[in-house]
Amino acid sequence: MKTQTDSAGEHTTSAGENALTVLLLGNGSRECALAEKFHESPLLKKLYTAPGNAGTAAYGQNTALDISNPEAVGVFCASHSVDLLVSGPELPLVLGVADAVKAISPHTHVFGPGRAGARLEGSKVFAKDFMTRHAIPTAPFTVVSKGENPECAIPEATELPIVLKADGLAAGKGTLIASTAADARLMLHEMLNGAFGKSSERVVIEKFMNGPECSVFVMTDGTDYRIFPVAADYKRAHDRNTGPNTGGMGAVCPVDFADQAFMQKVRDKIIEPTLRGLREEGIEYRGIIYLGLINVDGEPYVLEYNVRMGDPETAPVLALTKSDILDAFLKTAQGRCREILPEYDSGKAVGVVVASEGYPDHAVTGRKISIDLLPDGVKLLAGGMIRNGAGELVTSSGRVCTVVGKGSTLAQARRKAYEGVCAIHFNGAWFRTDIAE
Ligand code: GLY
């Protein structure tokens, strides 16, 4: 068993020559949750997190590395003998970090798809066309590109509301809903003319669907797969799902409606055709496929694919994961997903995000944070939380942390999470009060 961590985050471990040096990319509560699980693994020798945050620093060594530069990440992997690269966020994957690392540091296993597979998240147009090619249930859609006459894409009033999605990455803000044709015209005009930069030079316009949503994380080596307990996040900023869209203000795991019958449909109609489609198109895929699903009268439809785990969903999902996640990621990266025997807690977990003043528009940062003793059964996963030059804990982005409560009922887990939230203090801190209500 691993016994201790030295000041540079290196463990003594019983895994001997098989012990792993890991590079984890990202700095959100998702990465803090992953770092904590990696740290629990007897396989871990050394964890680097780039850039990391005040939470990941407790589990390994934070390192300044430009994670949007695939070659720089490849060189780091080669020079630091990294055995496993894991990208928390999508941007490095969309930019081709997996391909660069494989070329520059062939010894490094990569958990995450190459640039070709990452188009499932990096281009909404690619994802919708892929689903059409492989008969995967999703809303009907059209695509409008800059320079085309968009008028014909605006539907009749009877087909409203509609959803407009920027083709490329837009930090979770690129999806708009229009309830009138006039709104749709204006939104489309603004998107095509740079509202989300180059990302919205092409726009997917699709039918609005109504129903509860969930996040399904599928860990796959392209052939075999394992599904994590299903989660659901709360995307709107304020209580009762009002206010602007955010990256997510809280999450619950598991989700009642994602029962055996529903999940069988997800496997048959979505996961297996997706993996078959990737193979038919010659796209190697080893990592996570995150299905953003909507349940319309018991039928699952894909709202979006992502190519990484969700934030904040990862925090409650991993709180219920008992098995060794580092071992599972390594096996997936090696094409040995069928050997993974995951184990999950049968309880419930609720995550509540504590945000900075001004989030999601203009988050105020640099506010000093103090944390009281956390109650038993509560975990704090740092997000935008760093130490400044004076060693003080300060806010560094909009979603400062995710507080997770666990319990045998959702009500217990919820109560714990909110008890934990009361222990976090900084000027301007706010959170939704209705997560898991
Ligand atoms: N919570 C939504 C996401 O991670 O994309």
XYZ file of C-alpha atoms and ligand atoms in Angstrom:
442
model
C 0.000 0.000 0.000
C 0.980 3.553 -0.622
C 1.978 5.015 2.709
C 2.953 8.652 2.435
C 3.442 11.671 0.249
C 6.665 13.655 0.209
C 6.769 17.414 -0.334
C 6.920 17.019 -4.116
C 3.903 14.703 -4.164
C 5.834 11.462 -4.648
C 4.490 8.337 -2.981
C 6.091 5.224 -1.711
C 3.991 2.466 -3.200
C 3.680 -1.279 -3.271
C 3.132 -1.216 -7.030
C 6.928 -1.140 -7.501
C 7.985 -0.924 -11.137
C 4.352 -0.673 -12.158
C 3.793 2.520 -10.164
C 2.566 5.365 -12.316
C 3.619 8.924 -12.929
C 0.462 10.756 -13.980
C -0.138 14.146 -15.571
C -3.643 15.515 -15.028
C -4.693 18.603 -17.008
C -7.135 21.159 -15.603
C -7.965 23.250 -12.561
C -11.632 22.752 -11.701
C -13.504 20.803 -9.039
C -13.573 17.905 -11.525
C -9.782 17.761 -11.489
C -9.690 18.083 -7.693
C -12.070 15.101 -7.435
C -9.929 13.104 -9.895
C -6.693 14.033 -8.102
C -8.155 12.894 -4.794
C -9.160 9.528 -6.280
C -5.785 9.075 -8.002
C -4.072 9.816 -4.681
C -6.045 6.983 -3.045
C -4.763 4.498 -5.628
C -1.930 2.135 -4.689
C -0.775 2.468 -8.315
C 0.150 6.135 -8.005
C 3.815 7.061 -7.746
C 3.710 10.750 -8.672
C 0.911 13.100 -9.709
C 1.460 16.335 -11.610
C -1.541 18.580 -12.165
C -1.335 21.393 -14.703
C -2.113 24.046 -13.733
C -4.063 22.631 -10.773
C -5.539 24.564 -7.851
C -5.289 24.731 -4.058
C -7.101 21.378 -3.805
C -5.013 19.391 -6.278
C -1.858 20.673 -4.505
C -2.785 18.433 -1.575
C -2.605 15.322 -3.775
C 0.445 15.971 -5.936
C 2.545 18.666 -7.519
C 0.915 21.547 -9.376
C 2.901 22.544 -12.409
C 2.779 25.611 -14.661
C 2.321 24.226 -18.166
C 0.370 25.719 -21.069
C -2.256 23.012 -21.478
C -3.563 24.612 -24.661
C -0.190 23.865 -26.291
C -0.283 20.147 -27.247
C 3.435 20.021 -28.098
C 4.410 21.531 -24.728
C 2.336 18.856 -22.978
C 4.013 16.174 -25.118
C 7.481 17.463 -24.225
C 6.551 17.533 -20.519
C 5.352 13.910 -20.709
C 8.598 12.827 -22.369
C 10.889 14.757 -20.012
C 9.043 13.734 -16.834
C 8.516 10.062 -17.808
C 4.744 10.434 -17.553
C 3.049 7.031 -17.796
C -0.533 8.285 -18.062
C -1.967 11.570 -19.332
C -5.539 12.464 -18.331
C -7.213 15.596 -19.651
C -9.985 16.907 -17.403
C -11.265 19.623 -19.781
C -12.135 19.356 -23.467
C -9.958 22.109 -24.923
C -6.614 20.225 -24.874
C -8.326 17.200 -26.484
C -9.991 19.293 -29.194
C -6.607 20.906 -29.896
C -5.023 17.470 -30.350
C -3.118 16.869 -27.103
C -3.603 13.094 -27.335
C -2.055 12.953 -30.824
C 0.851 15.205 -29.817
C 1.640 13.184 -26.690
C 1.555 9.899 -28.602
C 3.950 11.350 -31.206
C 6.388 13.032 -28.792
C 6.234 10.623 -25.835
C 5.274 7.155 -27.168
C 5.729 5.608 -23.723
C 2.819 7.694 -22.301
C -0.675 6.178 -22.289
C -3.417 8.711 -22.980
C -6.871 8.706 -21.443
C -8.850 10.862 -23.861
C -9.530 10.809 -27.605
C -7.363 12.231 -30.359
C -8.389 15.270 -32.355
C -10.627 13.189 -34.667
C -12.713 11.761 -31.799
C -12.762 15.061 -29.923
C -14.793 16.570 -32.779
C -17.802 14.957 -31.064
C -17.555 17.915 -28.669
C -15.465 20.349 -30.697
C -17.978 20.622 -33.551
C -21.725 20.452 -32.989
C -22.148 20.134 -36.768
C -19.861 17.085 -36.832
C -21.732 15.567 -33.870
C -25.188 16.075 -35.421
C -24.042 14.707 -38.799
C -22.427 11.732 -37.009
C -25.702 10.979 -35.207
C -27.599 11.227 -38.496
C -25.142 8.852 -40.205
C -25.533 6.292 -37.415
C -29.272 6.693 -36.691
C -28.689 7.882 -33.127
C -31.747 9.642 -31.662
C -31.335 13.427 -31.517
C -33.492 16.470 -32.348
C -34.026 17.303 -36.045
C -31.743 20.158 -37.124
C -30.441 22.424 -39.852
C -27.071 24.176 -40.131
C -26.528 27.802 -41.137
C -23.076 29.167 -42.003
C -21.799 32.741 -42.094
C -22.454 34.246 -45.542
C -25.581 32.154 -46.187
C -29.071 33.645 -46.111
C -30.335 32.539 -42.703
C -34.009 33.471 -43.284
C -35.019 30.066 -44.614
C -33.618 28.403 -41.454
C -36.019 30.259 -39.129
C -39.028 28.013 -38.604
C -42.709 28.869 -38.575
C -44.119 30.119 -35.259
C -45.748 26.702 -34.723
C -42.298 25.097 -34.473
C -41.009 27.478 -31.806
C -39.186 27.546 -29.445
C -35.971 26.521 -31.161
C -32.430 25.963 -29.938
C -29.415 27.655 -31.535
C -25.999 26.144 -30.884
C -22.604 27.564 -31.807
C -20.683 24.917 -33.762
C -17.428 25.236 -31.812
C -16.441 25.445 -28.152
C -17.968 28.378 -26.288
C -17.183 27.691 -22.606
C -20.672 26.274 -22.018
C -22.358 29.492 -23.196
C -22.962 28.687 -26.866
C -26.536 27.352 -26.598
C -29.446 29.810 -26.837
C -33.202 29.233 -26.855
C -35.463 31.455 -28.971
C -39.202 31.621 -28.264
C -40.189 33.932 -31.118
C -39.122 34.147 -34.753
C -37.872 37.715 -34.126
C -35.641 36.521 -31.261
C -34.390 33.649 -33.393
C -33.459 36.026 -36.242
C -31.621 38.366 -33.889
C -29.771 35.587 -32.075
C -28.784 33.942 -35.336
C -27.564 37.246 -36.764
C -25.467 37.920 -33.665
C -24.040 34.409 -33.569
C -23.065 34.386 -37.240
C -21.455 37.794 -36.742
C -19.115 36.808 -33.967
C -21.106 36.558 -30.694
C -18.943 33.509 -29.870
C -16.044 34.368 -32.171
C -15.207 31.808 -34.829
C -17.127 29.161 -32.844
C -20.472 30.562 -34.025
C -19.633 31.107 -37.704
C -21.685 27.952 -38.139
C -24.848 27.462 -36.081
C -26.920 24.339 -35.525
C -30.632 25.149 -35.289
C -32.630 22.350 -33.729
C -36.059 21.531 -32.406
C -36.533 22.266 -28.706
C -37.271 19.117 -26.716
C -38.883 19.031 -23.312
C -38.035 16.564 -20.565
C -35.664 15.840 -17.705
C -31.972 15.732 -18.565
C -29.071 13.644 -17.330
C -25.318 13.221 -17.808
C -24.082 9.722 -18.617
C -20.309 9.170 -18.460
C -19.233 6.228 -20.586
C -15.640 5.044 -20.114
C -14.596 3.225 -23.269
C -11.637 1.892 -25.227
C -13.734 2.037 -28.390
C -14.979 -1.541 -28.073
C -15.873 -2.263 -24.455
C -17.323 0.247 -22.040
C -18.363 0.899 -18.466
C -21.008 3.386 -17.337
C -20.627 5.508 -14.192
C -23.670 6.139 -12.003
C -25.868 8.630 -13.854
C -25.798 12.267 -12.714
C -27.775 15.434 -13.466
C -26.524 18.985 -13.237
C -28.262 22.316 -12.680
C -27.178 24.627 -15.484
C -29.089 27.824 -14.711
C -27.542 30.292 -12.281
C -30.508 30.797 -9.960
C -33.120 28.856 -8.031
C -36.054 27.319 -9.894
C -33.909 27.173 -13.052
C -33.891 30.897 -13.714
C -31.076 33.211 -14.768
C -28.285 32.707 -17.274
C -26.689 29.398 -18.220
C -23.561 28.446 -16.298
C -21.134 25.542 -16.423
C -23.324 23.999 -13.688
C -24.287 25.175 -10.193
C -24.789 21.756 -8.643
C -25.384 18.094 -9.416
C -26.997 14.963 -8.045
C -26.077 11.315 -8.483
C -27.768 8.933 -9.191
C -30.872 10.006 -11.127
C -34.183 8.247 -10.454
C -35.560 8.207 -13.997
C -32.357 6.602 -15.344
C -33.631 3.170 -14.309
C -32.737 -0.189 -15.851
C -35.267 0.091 -18.672
C -34.152 3.608 -19.629
C -30.455 2.664 -19.452
C -31.032 -0.395 -21.652
C -32.394 1.973 -24.304
C -29.358 4.233 -23.798
C -27.077 1.238 -24.409
C -28.972 -0.111 -27.416
C -29.893 3.129 -29.171
C -27.033 5.416 -28.244
C -23.867 3.921 -26.733
C -23.469 0.902 -28.995
C -24.303 2.752 -32.238
C -21.909 5.543 -31.179
C -19.024 3.119 -30.606
C -19.858 1.206 -33.801
C -19.985 4.514 -35.708
C -16.588 5.571 -34.395
C -15.074 2.238 -35.408
C -16.691 2.354 -38.871
C -15.271 5.830 -39.381
C -11.799 4.672 -38.313
C -11.730 6.844 -35.187
C -9.834 5.309 -32.262
C -11.435 6.405 -28.995
C -10.085 5.737 -25.506
C -11.503 7.876 -22.732
C -14.862 9.275 -21.707
C -17.885 9.865 -23.880
C -20.238 12.077 -21.882
C -23.764 11.816 -23.194
C -25.920 14.844 -22.413
C -29.313 13.164 -22.664
C -32.942 14.238 -22.494
C -35.752 11.858 -21.590
C -38.781 12.496 -23.801
C -41.645 10.221 -22.712
C -39.225 7.483 -21.663
C -37.061 7.717 -24.803
C -33.451 8.967 -24.602
C -32.239 11.577 -27.111
C -28.729 13.007 -27.333
C -28.580 16.751 -26.658
C -24.804 16.778 -26.897
C -21.685 14.678 -26.751
C -18.754 15.747 -24.611
C -15.381 14.048 -24.612
C -14.552 14.346 -20.887
C -16.326 14.112 -17.565
C -18.684 16.901 -16.495
C -18.047 19.585 -13.924
C -19.627 19.694 -11.315
C -21.088 16.187 -11.900
C -17.712 14.459 -11.461
C -17.571 15.385 -7.764
C -20.759 13.501 -6.729
C -20.115 10.681 -9.242
C -16.646 9.993 -7.829
C -17.947 10.327 -4.269
C -19.961 7.175 -5.058
C -17.116 5.384 -6.869
C -15.444 2.833 -4.608
C -13.128 1.137 -7.116
C -9.701 2.339 -8.233
C -10.282 5.024 -10.852
C -6.587 5.297 -11.756
C -6.466 1.585 -12.539
C -9.642 1.967 -14.638
C -8.279 4.942 -16.608
C -4.989 3.141 -17.254
C -6.757 -0.014 -18.468
C -9.019 2.063 -20.710
C -6.038 3.905 -22.184
C -4.384 0.515 -22.820
C -7.466 -0.942 -24.561
C -8.240 -3.248 -21.609
C -11.591 -1.795 -20.595
C -13.155 -5.273 -20.408
C -10.926 -6.055 -17.381
C -12.421 -3.213 -15.310
C -14.721 -4.265 -12.493
C -16.176 -1.014 -11.154
C -17.745 -0.800 -7.714
C -20.118 1.924 -6.631
C -21.675 2.970 -3.369
C -25.427 2.397 -3.309
C -26.021 5.790 -1.613
C -26.743 9.243 -2.977
C -24.469 12.223 -3.470
C -25.288 15.895 -3.940
C -22.813 18.578 -5.049
C -23.425 22.302 -4.548
C -21.224 24.883 -6.256
C -20.160 28.006 -4.356
C -19.605 30.796 -6.889
C -17.900 34.184 -7.028
C -19.697 37.497 -7.210
C -20.434 38.326 -10.858
C -20.334 34.733 -12.166
C -21.136 33.736 -14.931
C -20.580 37.096 -16.662
C -17.606 38.698 -14.932
C -16.451 36.781 -11.884
C -14.635 38.857 -9.269
C -11.465 37.042 -8.192
C -8.753 37.489 -5.579
C -11.165 37.361 -2.602
C -9.744 35.769 0.565
C -11.359 32.462 1.510
C -11.754 30.942 4.962
C -13.057 27.443 5.598
C -14.463 26.204 8.922
C -14.117 22.590 9.963
C -16.231 20.555 7.543
C -18.900 18.258 9.011
C -18.417 14.476 8.725
C -19.517 13.021 5.406
C -18.810 16.249 3.513
C -16.106 16.774 0.894
C -14.856 20.046 -0.498
C -13.498 19.914 -4.030
C -11.597 23.067 -4.927
C -12.297 24.776 -8.240
C -11.300 28.420 -8.630
C -9.310 28.414 -5.407
C -5.562 29.074 -5.319
C -2.889 30.316 -2.914
C -1.625 33.819 -3.674
C 1.993 34.963 -3.318
C 1.468 35.437 0.429
C 0.184 31.873 0.789
C -3.420 32.990 1.395
C -6.317 31.032 -0.024
C -8.101 33.234 -2.603
C -10.725 32.904 -5.324
C -9.384 32.587 -8.877
C -12.458 32.010 -11.072
C -16.243 31.863 -11.102
C -16.933 28.419 -9.662
C -14.837 28.414 -6.508
C -15.612 24.950 -5.159
C -18.092 22.090 -5.163
C -19.241 20.841 -1.771
C -20.420 17.220 -1.800
C -22.647 15.544 0.760
C -23.291 11.804 0.818
C -26.126 9.921 2.459
C -28.364 6.928 2.147
C -31.180 9.221 0.963
C -31.096 12.244 -1.295
C -32.471 14.384 1.544
C -29.572 13.341 3.822
C -26.993 13.974 1.094
C -28.554 17.367 0.379
C -28.547 18.369 4.054
C -24.877 17.409 4.378
C -23.905 19.335 1.248
C -25.598 22.507 2.491
C -24.044 22.107 5.964
C -20.704 22.050 4.163
C -21.559 25.116 2.078
C -22.113 27.065 5.326
C -18.446 26.414 6.222
C -17.078 28.328 3.178
C -16.646 32.090 3.514
C -15.540 34.805 1.105
C -16.968 38.170 0.113
C -19.625 37.815 -2.566
C -19.986 34.016 -2.220
C -23.316 32.713 -3.488
C -24.949 29.394 -4.390
C -28.275 27.937 -5.460
C -30.442 26.867 -2.543
C -32.571 24.315 -4.433
C -30.074 21.652 -5.558
C -31.667 18.188 -5.146
C -34.903 19.680 -3.801
N -21.801 20.348 -16.291
C -21.778 20.426 -17.695
C -20.482 20.174 -18.326
O -19.527 19.770 -17.691
O -20.385 20.353 -19.530
